PDB file of C-alpha atoms in Angstrom:
ATOM      1  CA  MET A  58     -13.264 -39.202 -15.782  1.00 82.00           C
ATOM      2  CA  THR A  59     -16.047 -40.252 -13.435  1.00 89.00           C
ATOM      3  CA  GLU A  60     -16.574 -38.615 -10.067  1.00 86.00           C
ATOM      4  CA  THR A  61     -15.023 -41.541  -8.190  1.00 89.00           C
ATOM      5  CA  GLU A  62     -12.108 -41.767 -10.611  1.00 89.00           C
ATOM      6  CA  LYS A  63     -11.363 -38.120  -9.854  1.00 82.00           C
ATOM      7  CA  LEU A  64     -11.330 -38.905  -6.142  1.00 82.00           C
ATOM      8  CA  VAL A  65      -8.961 -41.804  -6.690  1.00 86.00           C
ATOM      9  CA  ASN A  66      -6.604 -39.723  -8.795  1.00 88.00           C
ATOM     10  CA  ARG A  67      -6.241 -36.791  -6.411  1.00 86.00           C
ATOM     11  CA  LEU A  68      -5.656 -36.805  -2.687  1.00 84.00           C
ATOM     12  CA  PRO A  69      -6.877 -33.689  -0.852  1.00 84.00           C
ATOM     13  CA  ASN A  70      -3.514 -31.856  -0.918  1.00 88.00           C
ATOM     14  CA  ASP A  71      -2.875 -32.572  -4.572  1.00 91.00           C
ATOM     15  CA  ILE A  72      -4.465 -29.476  -6.069  1.00 93.00           C
ATOM     16  CA  GLY A  73      -1.739 -28.257  -8.435  1.00 95.00           C
ATOM     17  CA  GLY A  74      -3.280 -27.551 -11.829  1.00 95.00           C
ATOM     18  CA  LEU A  75      -6.919 -27.580 -10.728  1.00 94.00           C
ATOM     19  CA  PRO A  76      -9.156 -24.629 -11.525  1.00 94.00           C
ATOM     20  CA  ALA A  77      -9.511 -22.183  -8.650  1.00 96.00           C
ATOM     21  CA  ASP A  78     -10.640 -18.679  -7.748  1.00 97.00           C
ATOM     22  CA  PRO A  79      -8.674 -15.478  -8.331  1.00 97.00           C
ATOM     23  CA  ILE A  80      -5.840 -14.824  -5.884  1.00 96.00           C
ATOM     24  CA  GLN A  81      -6.768 -12.743  -2.884  1.00 95.00           C
ATOM     25  CA  ARG A  82      -3.707 -11.314  -1.237  1.00 95.00           C
ATOM     26  CA  VAL A  83      -4.738 -12.182   2.284  1.00 94.00           C
ATOM     27  CA  ASP A  84      -2.508 -12.540   5.297  1.00 95.00           C
ATOM     28  CA  HIS A  85      -2.797 -12.347   9.073  1.00 94.00           C
ATOM     29  CA  GLU A  86      -0.529 -12.050  12.074  1.00 94.00           C
ATOM     30  CA  LEU A  87      -0.243 -15.442  13.737  1.00 95.00           C
ATOM     31  CA  GLU A  88      -2.159 -15.813  16.970  1.00 96.00           C
ATOM     32  CA  PRO A  89       0.003 -16.858  19.926  1.00 96.00           C
ATOM     33  CA  TRP A  90      -1.250 -20.465  19.827  1.00 97.00           C
ATOM     34  CA  GLU A  91      -0.567 -20.640  16.081  1.00 97.00           C
ATOM     35  CA  LYS A  92       3.002 -19.544  16.605  1.00 97.00           C
ATOM     36  CA  ARG A  93       3.402 -22.098  19.397  1.00 97.00           C
ATOM     37  CA  CYS A  94       1.953 -24.727  17.086  1.00 98.00           C
ATOM     38  CA  HIS A  95       4.517 -23.809  14.431  1.00 97.00           C
ATOM     39  CA  ALA A  96       7.358 -23.975  16.949  1.00 97.00           C
ATOM     40  CA  LEU A  97       6.019 -27.333  18.161  1.00 98.00           C
ATOM     41  CA  ALA A  98       6.093 -28.625  14.581  1.00 97.00           C
ATOM     42  CA  ASP A  99       9.716 -27.562  14.188  1.00 96.00           C
ATOM     43  CA  VAL A 100      10.730 -29.132  17.508  1.00 97.00           C
ATOM     44  CA  LEU A 101       8.930 -32.382  16.623  1.00 97.00           C
ATOM     45  CA  ASP A 102      10.875 -32.378  13.358  1.00 95.00           C
ATOM     46  CA  PHE A 103      14.213 -31.709  15.140  1.00 95.00           C
ATOM     47  CA  HIS A 104      13.619 -34.754  17.343  1.00 96.00           C
ATOM     48  CA  LYS A 105      12.496 -36.903  14.415  1.00 95.00           C
ATOM     49  CA  ILE A 106       9.191 -37.480  16.176  1.00 97.00           C
ATOM     50  CA  ILE A 107       7.162 -36.073  13.256  1.00 97.00           C
ATOM     51  CA  ASN A 108       8.980 -34.872  10.154  1.00 94.00           C
ATOM     52  CA  THR A 109       7.663 -32.407   7.581  1.00 90.00           C
ATOM     53  CA  GLU A 110       6.455 -35.061   5.175  1.00 90.00           C
ATOM     54  CA  GLU A 111       4.701 -37.023   7.941  1.00 95.00           C
ATOM     55  CA  LYS A 112       2.999 -33.774   8.934  1.00 95.00           C
ATOM     56  CA  ARG A 113       1.839 -33.120   5.383  1.00 92.00           C
ATOM     57  CA  CYS A 114       0.560 -36.702   5.067  1.00 93.00           C
ATOM     58  CA  GLY A 115      -1.129 -36.378   8.439  1.00 96.00           C
ATOM     59  CA  VAL A 116      -2.992 -33.298   7.234  1.00 95.00           C
ATOM     60  CA  GLU A 117      -3.985 -35.114   4.055  1.00 93.00           C
ATOM     61  CA  ALA A 118      -5.226 -38.069   6.091  1.00 95.00           C
ATOM     62  CA  LEU A 119      -7.764 -35.764   7.745  1.00 95.00           C
ATOM     63  CA  GLY A 120      -9.742 -36.035   4.533  1.00 91.00           C
ATOM     64  CA  ALA A 121     -11.111 -33.415   2.191  1.00 87.00           C
ATOM     65  CA  GLU A 122     -13.871 -32.154   4.472  1.00 91.00           C
ATOM     66  CA  MET A 123     -11.615 -31.382   7.437  1.00 93.00           C
ATOM     67  CA  VAL A 124      -8.876 -30.060   5.163  1.00 90.00           C
ATOM     68  CA  GLY A 125     -11.476 -27.696   3.710  1.00 88.00           C
ATOM     69  CA  LYS A 126     -13.078 -26.551   6.943  1.00 94.00           C
ATOM     70  CA  LEU A 127     -10.261 -26.326   9.477  1.00 96.00           C
ATOM     71  CA  SER A 128      -7.805 -23.441   9.354  1.00 95.00           C
ATOM     72  CA  TYR A 129      -4.141 -24.058   8.614  1.00 95.00           C
ATOM     73  CA  TYR A 130      -2.841 -24.541  12.149  1.00 97.00           C
ATOM     74  CA  GLU A 131      -6.026 -26.289  13.255  1.00 98.00           C
ATOM     75  CA  ARG A 132      -5.203 -28.934  10.646  1.00 97.00           C
ATOM     76  CA  TRP A 133      -1.651 -29.168  11.940  1.00 97.00           C
ATOM     77  CA  ILE A 134      -2.483 -29.735  15.597  1.00 98.00           C
ATOM     78  CA  VAL A 135      -5.199 -32.284  14.809  1.00 98.00           C
ATOM     79  CA  ALA A 136      -2.804 -34.094  12.457  1.00 98.00           C
ATOM     80  CA  PHE A 137      -0.099 -34.113  15.166  1.00 98.00           C
ATOM     81  CA  ALA A 138      -2.499 -35.660  17.652  1.00 98.00           C
ATOM     82  CA  ASN A 139      -3.494 -38.390  15.180  1.00 98.00           C
ATOM     83  CA  ILE A 140       0.114 -39.147  14.242  1.00 98.00           C
ATOM     84  CA  LEU A 141       1.134 -39.333  17.905  1.00 98.00           C
ATOM     85  CA  PHE A 142      -1.760 -41.749  18.574  1.00 98.00           C
ATOM     86  CA  ARG A 143      -0.718 -43.903  15.648  1.00 98.00           C
ATOM     87  CA  LYS A 144       2.879 -43.991  16.824  1.00 98.00           C
ATOM     88  CA  GLY A 145       1.762 -44.989  20.292  1.00 98.00           C
ATOM     89  CA  ILE A 146       3.295 -41.870  21.823  1.00 98.00           C
ATOM     90  CA  LEU A 147      -0.024 -40.535  23.126  1.00 98.00           C
ATOM     91  CA  THR A 148      -3.419 -42.122  23.626  1.00 98.00           C
ATOM     92  CA  PRO A 149      -6.720 -40.426  22.830  1.00 98.00           C
ATOM     93  CA  THR A 150      -7.796 -40.774  26.467  1.00 98.00           C
ATOM     94  CA  GLU A 151      -4.613 -39.158  27.692  1.00 98.00           C
ATOM     95  CA  LEU A 152      -5.137 -36.216  25.373  1.00 98.00           C
ATOM     96  CA  ALA A 153      -8.818 -35.840  26.266  1.00 98.00           C
ATOM     97  CA  LEU A 154      -7.994 -35.749  29.992  1.00 98.00           C
ATOM     98  CA  LYS A 155      -5.170 -33.282  29.465  1.00 98.00           C
ATOM     99  CA  MET A 156      -7.402 -31.016  27.377  1.00 98.00           C
ATOM    100  CA  LYS A 157      -9.987 -31.008  30.189  1.00 98.00           C
ATOM    101  CA  GLU A 158      -7.273 -30.092  32.657  1.00 98.00           C
ATOM    102  CA  VAL A 159      -5.953 -27.285  30.435  1.00 97.00           C
ATOM    103  CA  GLU A 160      -9.454 -25.957  29.896  1.00 96.00           C
ATOM    104  CA  SER A 161     -10.380 -25.941  33.573  1.00 95.00           C
ATOM    105  CA  ARG A 162      -7.064 -24.297  34.391  1.00 92.00           C
ATOM    106  CA  SER A 163      -7.816 -21.507  31.913  1.00 87.00           C
ATOM    107  CA  ASN A 164     -11.285 -21.061  33.404  1.00 83.00           C
ATOM    108  CA  GLU A 165      -9.724 -20.457  36.807  1.00 77.00           C
ATOM    109  CA  ASP A 166      -7.431 -17.735  35.493  1.00 65.00           C
TER     110      ASP A 166
ATOM    111  CA  MET B  19     -16.902 -22.859  25.353  1.00 37.00           C
ATOM    112  CA  THR B  20     -15.126 -23.845  22.218  1.00 38.00           C
ATOM    113  CA  HIS B  21     -14.386 -21.738  19.185  1.00 40.00           C
ATOM    114  CA  ARG B  22     -15.180 -23.985  16.292  1.00 38.00           C
ATOM    115  CA  HIS B  23     -15.405 -22.413  12.899  1.00 37.00           C
ATOM    116  CA  GLU B  24     -19.134 -22.697  12.562  1.00 35.00           C
ATOM    117  CA  ASP B  25     -19.044 -19.812  10.165  1.00 36.00           C
ATOM    118  CA  ASP B  26     -16.855 -21.876   7.865  1.00 36.00           C
ATOM    119  CA  ALA B  27     -19.435 -24.560   7.345  1.00 34.00           C
ATOM    120  CA  HIS B  28     -19.708 -23.806   3.669  1.00 37.00           C
ATOM    121  CA  ASP B  29     -19.781 -26.770   1.387  1.00 35.00           C
ATOM    122  CA  HIS B  30     -16.727 -26.156  -0.741  1.00 40.00           C
ATOM    123  CA  ASP B  31     -13.104 -26.725   0.039  1.00 40.00           C
ATOM    124  CA  HIS B  32     -11.621 -23.314  -0.463  1.00 43.00           C
ATOM    125  CA  ASP B  33      -8.485 -23.158   1.519  1.00 43.00           C
ATOM    126  CA  HIS B  34      -8.453 -19.420   2.024  1.00 43.00           C
ATOM    127  CA  ALA B  35      -7.180 -17.745   5.122  1.00 45.00           C
ATOM    128  CA  HIS B  36      -9.877 -18.388   7.605  1.00 48.00           C
ATOM    129  CA  PRO B  37     -10.910 -15.387   9.566  1.00 47.00           C
ATOM    130  CA  HIS B  38     -10.211 -16.657  12.998  1.00 50.00           C
ATOM    131  CA  ALA B  39     -13.076 -17.302  15.296  1.00 49.00           C
ATOM    132  CA  GLU B  40     -13.627 -14.435  17.632  1.00 48.00           C
ATOM    133  CA  ILE B  41     -11.933 -14.975  20.923  1.00 49.00           C
ATOM    134  CA  SER B  42     -14.481 -14.369  23.640  1.00 51.00           C
ATOM    135  CA  GLU B  43     -13.151 -13.064  26.939  1.00 57.00           C
ATOM    136  CA  GLY B  44      -9.669 -14.216  26.065  1.00 73.00           C
ATOM    137  CA  ARG B  45     -10.457 -17.870  26.792  1.00 84.00           C
ATOM    138  CA  PRO B  46      -8.502 -20.303  24.675  1.00 91.00           C
ATOM    139  CA  GLY B  47     -10.363 -22.090  21.895  1.00 95.00           C
ATOM    140  CA  TYR B  48     -10.549 -25.816  21.245  1.00 97.00           C
ATOM    141  CA  TYR B  49      -7.433 -26.010  19.051  1.00 98.00           C
ATOM    142  CA  ASP B  50      -5.477 -23.668  21.306  1.00 97.00           C
ATOM    143  CA  ILE B  51      -6.271 -26.033  24.199  1.00 98.00           C
ATOM    144  CA  MET B  52      -5.325 -29.035  22.059  1.00 98.00           C
ATOM    145  CA  GLU B  53      -1.949 -27.474  21.246  1.00 98.00           C
ATOM    146  CA  THR B  54      -1.227 -26.788  24.918  1.00 98.00           C
ATOM    147  CA  ALA B  55      -2.298 -30.311  25.891  1.00 98.00           C
ATOM    148  CA  VAL B  56      -0.189 -32.038  23.223  1.00 98.00           C
ATOM    149  CA  ARG B  57       2.837 -29.909  24.074  1.00 98.00           C
ATOM    150  CA  GLU B  58       2.532 -30.454  27.824  1.00 98.00           C
ATOM    151  CA  LEU B  59       2.105 -34.221  27.416  1.00 98.00           C
ATOM    152  CA  LEU B  60       5.229 -34.409  25.262  1.00 98.00           C
ATOM    153  CA  ILE B  61       7.144 -32.316  27.788  1.00 98.00           C
ATOM    154  CA  ASP B  62       5.883 -34.548  30.657  1.00 97.00           C
ATOM    155  CA  LYS B  63       7.164 -37.567  28.738  1.00 98.00           C
ATOM    156  CA  LYS B  64      10.516 -35.795  28.280  1.00 97.00           C
ATOM    157  CA  LEU B  65      10.286 -36.131  24.512  1.00 98.00           C
ATOM    158  CA  ILE B  66      10.710 -32.384  24.048  1.00 98.00           C
ATOM    159  CA  GLY B  67      11.853 -29.592  26.346  1.00 96.00           C
ATOM    160  CA  ALA B  68       9.721 -26.596  27.318  1.00 93.00           C
ATOM    161  CA  ASP B  69      12.672 -24.333  26.625  1.00 96.00           C
ATOM    162  CA  GLU B  70      12.982 -25.740  23.105  1.00 97.00           C
ATOM    163  CA  ILE B  71       9.547 -24.409  22.158  1.00 97.00           C
ATOM    164  CA  ARG B  72      10.348 -21.024  23.628  1.00 96.00           C
ATOM    165  CA  ARG B  73      13.669 -20.881  21.798  1.00 96.00           C
ATOM    166  CA  GLN B  74      12.097 -21.934  18.509  1.00 97.00           C
ATOM    167  CA  ILE B  75       9.499 -19.162  18.835  1.00 97.00           C
ATOM    168  CA  GLU B  76      12.411 -16.746  19.149  1.00 96.00           C
ATOM    169  CA  VAL B  77      14.010 -18.258  16.059  1.00 95.00           C
ATOM    170  CA  LEU B  78      10.749 -17.901  14.119  1.00 95.00           C
ATOM    171  CA  ASP B  79      10.451 -14.289  15.254  1.00 95.00           C
ATOM    172  CA  SER B  80      13.970 -13.592  14.039  1.00 95.00           C
ATOM    173  CA  ARG B  81      13.260 -14.724  10.465  1.00 96.00           C
ATOM    174  CA  MET B  82      11.896 -12.109   8.129  1.00 96.00           C
ATOM    175  CA  PRO B  83      12.198 -11.076   4.486  1.00 97.00           C
ATOM    176  CA  ALA B  84      14.943  -8.597   5.418  1.00 97.00           C
ATOM    177  CA  LEU B  85      17.311 -11.570   5.649  1.00 98.00           C
ATOM    178  CA  GLY B  86      16.539 -12.667   2.097  1.00 98.00           C
ATOM    179  CA  ALA B  87      16.861  -9.044   0.975  1.00 98.00           C
ATOM    180  CA  ARG B  88      20.431  -8.963   2.317  1.00 98.00           C
ATOM    181  CA  VAL B  89      21.215 -12.085   0.316  1.00 98.00           C
ATOM    182  CA  VAL B  90      19.791 -10.582  -2.869  1.00 98.00           C
ATOM    183  CA  ALA B  91      21.556  -7.236  -2.410  1.00 98.00           C
ATOM    184  CA  ARG B  92      24.856  -9.033  -1.874  1.00 98.00           C
ATOM    185  CA  ALA B  93      24.297 -11.102  -5.015  1.00 98.00           C
ATOM    186  CA  TRP B  94      23.588  -7.909  -6.975  1.00 98.00           C
ATOM    187  CA  THR B  95      26.812  -6.272  -5.849  1.00 98.00           C
ATOM    188  CA  ASP B  96      29.213  -9.197  -5.581  1.00 98.00           C
ATOM    189  CA  PRO B  97      29.418 -11.440  -8.700  1.00 98.00           C
ATOM    190  CA  ALA B  98      31.431 -14.103  -6.879  1.00 98.00           C
ATOM    191  CA  PHE B  99      28.792 -14.309  -4.153  1.00 98.00           C
ATOM    192  CA  ARG B 100      26.056 -14.437  -6.792  1.00 98.00           C
ATOM    193  CA  ALA B 101      27.798 -17.434  -8.393  1.00 98.00           C
ATOM    194  CA  ARG B 102      28.081 -19.171  -5.024  1.00 98.00           C
ATOM    195  CA  LEU B 103      24.413 -18.426  -4.274  1.00 98.00           C
ATOM    196  CA  LEU B 104      23.293 -19.956  -7.550  1.00 98.00           C
ATOM    197  CA  ALA B 105      25.550 -22.966  -6.999  1.00 98.00           C
ATOM    198  CA  ASP B 106      24.408 -23.666  -3.422  1.00 98.00           C
ATOM    199  CA  GLY B 107      21.754 -21.403  -1.974  1.00 98.00           C
ATOM    200  CA  ARG B 108      21.979 -22.719   1.534  1.00 98.00           C
ATOM    201  CA  ALA B 109      25.766 -22.447   1.807  1.00 98.00           C
ATOM    202  CA  ALA B 110      25.681 -18.874   0.478  1.00 98.00           C
ATOM    203  CA  CYS B 111      23.023 -17.853   3.021  1.00 98.00           C
ATOM    204  CA  GLU B 112      24.985 -19.508   5.799  1.00 97.00           C
ATOM    205  CA  GLU B 113      27.998 -17.519   4.664  1.00 97.00           C
ATOM    206  CA  LEU B 114      25.995 -14.379   5.562  1.00 97.00           C
ATOM    207  CA  GLY B 115      25.226 -15.815   8.984  1.00 96.00           C
ATOM    208  CA  ILE B 116      21.704 -17.041   8.181  1.00 97.00           C
ATOM    209  CA  SER B 117      21.404 -20.401   9.904  1.00 95.00           C
ATOM    210  CA  PHE B 118      19.128 -23.129   8.620  1.00 94.00           C
ATOM    211  CA  TYR B 119      17.215 -24.612  11.493  1.00 86.00           C
ATOM    212  CA  ASP B 120      15.824 -27.445   9.377  1.00 85.00           C
ATOM    213  CA  ASP B 121      17.104 -30.091   6.950  1.00 85.00           C
ATOM    214  CA  THR B 122      16.061 -28.223   3.827  1.00 92.00           C
ATOM    215  CA  SER B 123      18.235 -27.326   0.897  1.00 96.00           C
ATOM    216  CA  LEU B 124      17.794 -24.030  -0.913  1.00 98.00           C
ATOM    217  CA  ILE B 125      17.975 -23.415  -4.641  1.00 98.00           C
ATOM    218  CA  ALA B 126      18.236 -19.783  -5.722  1.00 98.00           C
ATOM    219  CA  VAL B 127      16.719 -19.147  -9.136  1.00 98.00           C
ATOM    220  CA  GLU B 128      17.722 -16.032 -11.037  1.00 98.00           C
ATOM    221  CA  ASN B 129      15.393 -13.777 -12.978  1.00 98.00           C
ATOM    222  CA  THR B 130      16.927 -12.461 -16.198  1.00 98.00           C
ATOM    223  CA  ASP B 131      15.745 -10.732 -19.362  1.00 97.00           C
ATOM    224  CA  LYS B 132      14.861 -14.176 -20.697  1.00 98.00           C
ATOM    225  CA  VAL B 133      13.501 -16.035 -17.661  1.00 98.00           C
ATOM    226  CA  HIS B 134      11.073 -15.169 -14.887  1.00 98.00           C
ATOM    227  CA  ASN B 135      10.885 -17.535 -11.915  1.00 98.00           C
ATOM    228  CA  LEU B 136       8.008 -18.125  -9.550  1.00 98.00           C
ATOM    229  CA  ILE B 137       7.880 -20.343  -6.464  1.00 98.00           C
ATOM    230  CA  VAL B 138       4.912 -22.276  -5.119  1.00 98.00           C
ATOM    231  CA  CYS B 139       4.140 -25.314  -3.012  1.00 97.00           C
ATOM    232  CA  THR B 140       1.205 -27.074  -4.642  1.00 96.00           C
ATOM    233  CA  LEU B 141       0.893 -29.744  -1.950  1.00 93.00           C
ATOM    234  CA  CYS B 142       1.018 -27.561   1.117  1.00 90.00           C
ATOM    235  CA  SER B 143       3.120 -24.605   2.214  1.00 93.00           C
ATOM    236  CA  CYS B 144       6.823 -25.370   1.812  1.00 94.00           C
ATOM    237  CA  TYR B 145       8.723 -22.091   1.715  1.00 97.00           C
ATOM    238  CA  PRO B 146      12.279 -20.885   2.381  1.00 97.00           C
ATOM    239  CA  ARG B 147      11.426 -20.105   6.008  1.00 95.00           C
ATOM    240  CA  PRO B 148      14.974 -19.726   7.362  1.00 95.00           C
ATOM    241  CA  VAL B 149      15.532 -16.866   4.882  1.00 97.00           C
ATOM    242  CA  LEU B 150      12.075 -15.301   4.476  1.00 97.00           C
ATOM    243  CA  GLY B 151      10.191 -16.182   7.651  1.00 96.00           C
ATOM    244  CA  LEU B 152       6.687 -17.605   7.441  1.00 95.00           C
ATOM    245  CA  PRO B 153       4.767 -17.495   4.153  1.00 96.00           C
ATOM    246  CA  PRO B 154       1.794 -15.173   3.677  1.00 97.00           C
ATOM    247  CA  ASP B 155      -1.655 -16.767   3.848  1.00 96.00           C
ATOM    248  CA  TRP B 156      -2.271 -16.394   0.112  1.00 97.00           C
ATOM    249  CA  TYR B 157       0.780 -18.568  -0.573  1.00 98.00           C
ATOM    250  CA  LYS B 158      -0.817 -21.366   1.476  1.00 95.00           C
ATOM    251  CA  ALA B 159      -4.289 -20.890   0.010  1.00 94.00           C
ATOM    252  CA  ARG B 160      -5.928 -22.911  -2.717  1.00 94.00           C
ATOM    253  CA  PRO B 161      -6.055 -20.369  -5.570  1.00 97.00           C
ATOM    254  CA  TYR B 162      -2.305 -19.734  -5.629  1.00 98.00           C
ATOM    255  CA  ARG B 163      -1.329 -23.395  -5.087  1.00 97.00           C
ATOM    256  CA  ALA B 164      -3.748 -24.696  -7.704  1.00 97.00           C
ATOM    257  CA  ARG B 165      -3.202 -22.129 -10.434  1.00 98.00           C
ATOM    258  CA  ALA B 166       0.469 -21.065 -10.247  1.00 98.00           C
ATOM    259  CA  VAL B 167       1.635 -24.241 -11.994  1.00 98.00           C
ATOM    260  CA  VAL B 168      -0.906 -24.193 -14.792  1.00 97.00           C
ATOM    261  CA  GLU B 169      -1.503 -20.523 -15.570  1.00 98.00           C
ATOM    262  CA  PRO B 170       1.413 -18.625 -14.019  1.00 98.00           C
ATOM    263  CA  ARG B 171       1.059 -15.639 -16.347  1.00 98.00           C
ATOM    264  CA  ALA B 172      -2.565 -15.149 -15.317  1.00 98.00           C
ATOM    265  CA  VAL B 173      -1.609 -15.498 -11.645  1.00 98.00           C
ATOM    266  CA  LEU B 174       1.231 -13.007 -12.072  1.00 98.00           C
ATOM    267  CA  ALA B 175      -1.135 -10.580 -13.800  1.00 98.00           C
ATOM    268  CA  GLU B 176      -3.338 -10.676 -10.693  1.00 98.00           C
ATOM    269  CA  PHE B 177      -0.311  -9.374  -8.780  1.00 97.00           C
ATOM    270  CA  GLY B 178       0.050  -6.656 -11.405  1.00 97.00           C
ATOM    271  CA  THR B 179       3.032  -8.363 -13.023  1.00 98.00           C
ATOM    272  CA  ILE B 180       2.863  -8.692 -16.793  1.00 98.00           C
ATOM    273  CA  ILE B 181       5.537 -10.950 -18.248  1.00 97.00           C
ATOM    274  CA  PRO B 182       6.185 -10.414 -21.974  1.00 97.00           C
ATOM    275  CA  ASP B 183       5.486 -13.451 -24.155  1.00 96.00           C
ATOM    276  CA  GLU B 184       9.125 -13.789 -25.173  1.00 98.00           C
ATOM    277  CA  VAL B 185      10.172 -14.207 -21.531  1.00 98.00           C
ATOM    278  CA  GLU B 186      10.004 -17.795 -20.311  1.00 98.00           C
ATOM    279  CA  VAL B 187       8.154 -18.346 -17.027  1.00 98.00           C
ATOM    280  CA  ARG B 188       9.513 -21.125 -14.817  1.00 98.00           C
ATOM    281  CA  VAL B 189       7.487 -22.303 -11.855  1.00 98.00           C
ATOM    282  CA  HIS B 190       9.273 -24.164  -9.075  1.00 98.00           C
ATOM    283  CA  ASP B 191       7.212 -26.503  -6.913  1.00 98.00           C
ATOM    284  CA  SER B 192       8.745 -26.742  -3.437  1.00 96.00           C
ATOM    285  CA  THR B 193       8.988 -29.919  -1.386  1.00 92.00           C
ATOM    286  CA  ALA B 194       9.617 -30.833   2.233  1.00 88.00           C
ATOM    287  CA  MET B 195      13.336 -31.037   1.485  1.00 92.00           C
ATOM    288  CA  VAL B 196      13.922 -28.584  -1.387  1.00 96.00           C
ATOM    289  CA  ARG B 197      12.997 -24.909  -1.163  1.00 97.00           C
ATOM    290  CA  TYR B 198      13.463 -22.116  -3.661  1.00 98.00           C
ATOM    291  CA  LEU B 199      14.303 -18.426  -3.476  1.00 98.00           C
ATOM    292  CA  VAL B 200      13.906 -16.067  -6.426  1.00 98.00           C
ATOM    293  CA  LEU B 201      16.824 -13.760  -7.124  1.00 98.00           C
ATOM    294  CA  PRO B 202      14.961 -10.834  -8.703  1.00 98.00           C
ATOM    295  CA  LYS B 203      16.428  -8.642 -11.422  1.00 98.00           C
ATOM    296  CA  ARG B 204      18.265  -5.602 -10.147  1.00 98.00           C
ATOM    297  CA  PRO B 205      16.199  -2.535 -11.077  1.00 97.00           C
ATOM    298  CA  ALA B 206      17.651  -0.221 -13.706  1.00 95.00           C
ATOM    299  CA  GLY B 207      19.139   3.044 -12.466  1.00 95.00           C
ATOM    300  CA  THR B 208      20.464   1.640  -9.202  1.00 96.00           C
ATOM    301  CA  GLY B 209      24.136   1.595 -10.171  1.00 95.00           C
ATOM    302  CA  HIS B 210      24.991   4.118  -7.445  1.00 95.00           C
ATOM    303  CA  PHE B 211      22.948   2.429  -4.701  1.00 97.00           C
ATOM    304  CA  SER B 212      24.720   1.029  -1.675  1.00 97.00           C
ATOM    305  CA  GLU B 213      24.128  -2.581  -0.711  1.00 97.00           C
ATOM    306  CA  GLU B 214      21.882  -1.405   2.098  1.00 96.00           C
ATOM    307  CA  GLU B 215      19.853   0.821  -0.222  1.00 97.00           C
ATOM    308  CA  LEU B 216      19.505  -2.077  -2.644  1.00 97.00           C
ATOM    309  CA  ALA B 217      18.303  -4.407   0.122  1.00 97.00           C
ATOM    310  CA  ALA B 218      15.519  -1.937   0.885  1.00 97.00           C
ATOM    311  CA  LEU B 219      14.141  -2.532  -2.626  1.00 97.00           C
ATOM    312  CA  VAL B 220      13.831  -6.261  -2.122  1.00 97.00           C
ATOM    313  CA  THR B 221      10.456  -7.234  -0.703  1.00 97.00           C
ATOM    314  CA  ARG B 222       9.155 -10.651   0.256  1.00 98.00           C
ATOM    315  CA  ASP B 223       7.009 -10.847  -2.860  1.00 98.00           C
ATOM    316  CA  THR B 224       9.965 -10.166  -5.162  1.00 98.00           C
ATOM    317  CA  MET B 225      11.685 -13.220  -3.692  1.00 98.00           C
ATOM    318  CA  ILE B 226       8.573 -15.372  -4.222  1.00 98.00           C
ATOM    319  CA  GLY B 227       8.632 -14.062  -7.772  1.00 98.00           C
ATOM    320  CA  VAL B 228       5.157 -12.547  -7.947  1.00 98.00           C
ATOM    321  CA  VAL B 229       6.423  -8.984  -8.441  1.00 97.00           C
ATOM    322  CA  PRO B 230       9.643  -7.434  -9.759  1.00 97.00           C
ATOM    323  CA  ALA B 231      11.962  -5.400  -7.570  1.00 97.00           C
ATOM    324  CA  THR B 232      11.489  -1.708  -8.291  1.00 96.00           C
ATOM    325  CA  VAL B 233      13.004   1.537  -7.071  1.00 94.00           C
ATOM    326  CA  ASP B 234       9.698   2.975  -5.914  1.00 81.00           C
ATOM    327  CA  VAL B 235       9.123   0.495  -3.128  1.00 66.00           C
ATOM    328  CA  ALA B 236       9.678   3.023  -0.348  1.00 54.00           C
ATOM    329  CA  GLY B 237       7.258   2.436   2.454  1.00 48.00           C
ATOM    330  CA  ALA B 238       5.830  -0.699   0.883  1.00 47.00           C
ATOM    331  CA  ALA B 239       5.286  -3.731   3.054  1.00 43.00           C
ATOM    332  CA  PRO B 240       7.639  -5.815   4.007  1.00 42.00           C
TER     333      PRO B 240
END
C-alpha cells in the first residue's frame, strides 16, 4: 500500500491492529478542569447537544497532528468548540471574547 | 500565559498520557480557560445548567472499581444473579443499585477455564464508566488500543498474565453504545470467603481482563 493509500484507509482514531510500543501502565489523577470537561461532555450528551459518537468524530476531525500532540481532554474541549461552531450554537468570536474575559478574571484573582 | 504542550512537539503520534504542563502560579492554562468559556456560554444560553455540571462531577466521583467488584462478588456467590448478569449486564448492575447515567448497554463476559476475555476500545476510550469509573490512562493510550486486538497474548504478558495456549482469548472492542465488563474467575481456595472478602479481591484490572483475580491482592491498588 502506498503512503497515501494508508492515509485513505485509516482515519486518525482507527489504530486497532497497528504496530505500537510496549504498554506502559501510566495513569494520573484528573486535574480539576479535566474533570469538569468530562462532566461537561456527559451533560452535553444528556441534552443531546453532542453525543458520544459526535464527540469521537469531532476528535478525529482534529486531524492526526492535533490528535497526536494534544492531551486527551485538550482534544475533547477543542472538539466540543468546533462541533458547537458547526451546529451554530457558538461562534468563534463569541468563544474568543469569552476566553479573554475568563483569562482576565483569573488574572485579577 | 498559556500552557501549551511545547514539550510534546515530537514528531510521532504516540497517544501516551501526556505529562501535564506545569501549572505556574496556579493560573489556568489555555484549555482550562477554553473549558470554562464554553461551559459559561452554554449556561448563559440556558442550554445546560450550572448545577448539572456540579452534580455530574459528584456522579463521576462516586463511580469507582469497588462498584464493579460488588457485582463480581455477587455473581461468584449467587448463581441466579450470575445468570442475570450474563443475560443483561446493565439490568443486573441496576439491581444492585448502580445507576447508568448514560445510554450505554453493558455486556458481562465470563472468564472460564477455556476462555479469557479482554476489553479494549480501539477507536477511543469507551469503558463501563457507570460501574468502574474512569479508565486508566494506559487504556486510552495508543499501545493498548492498537495492540490488544491483534496480539492480546503479548499484551497480557506485559501485564504479567500468561494465558495457556489451550485457553481461547476473546477481545471485545467497545463502542459508544456497547460496553463490556469482564467477570473474572473466582480464585481457588476462596470457598469460605464472605461476599465482602471476595469483593476485596476484585481490582479494576481484573474487570478489564488484563490480570486474573488472586487472593494475594491485599493492599494492591484499586
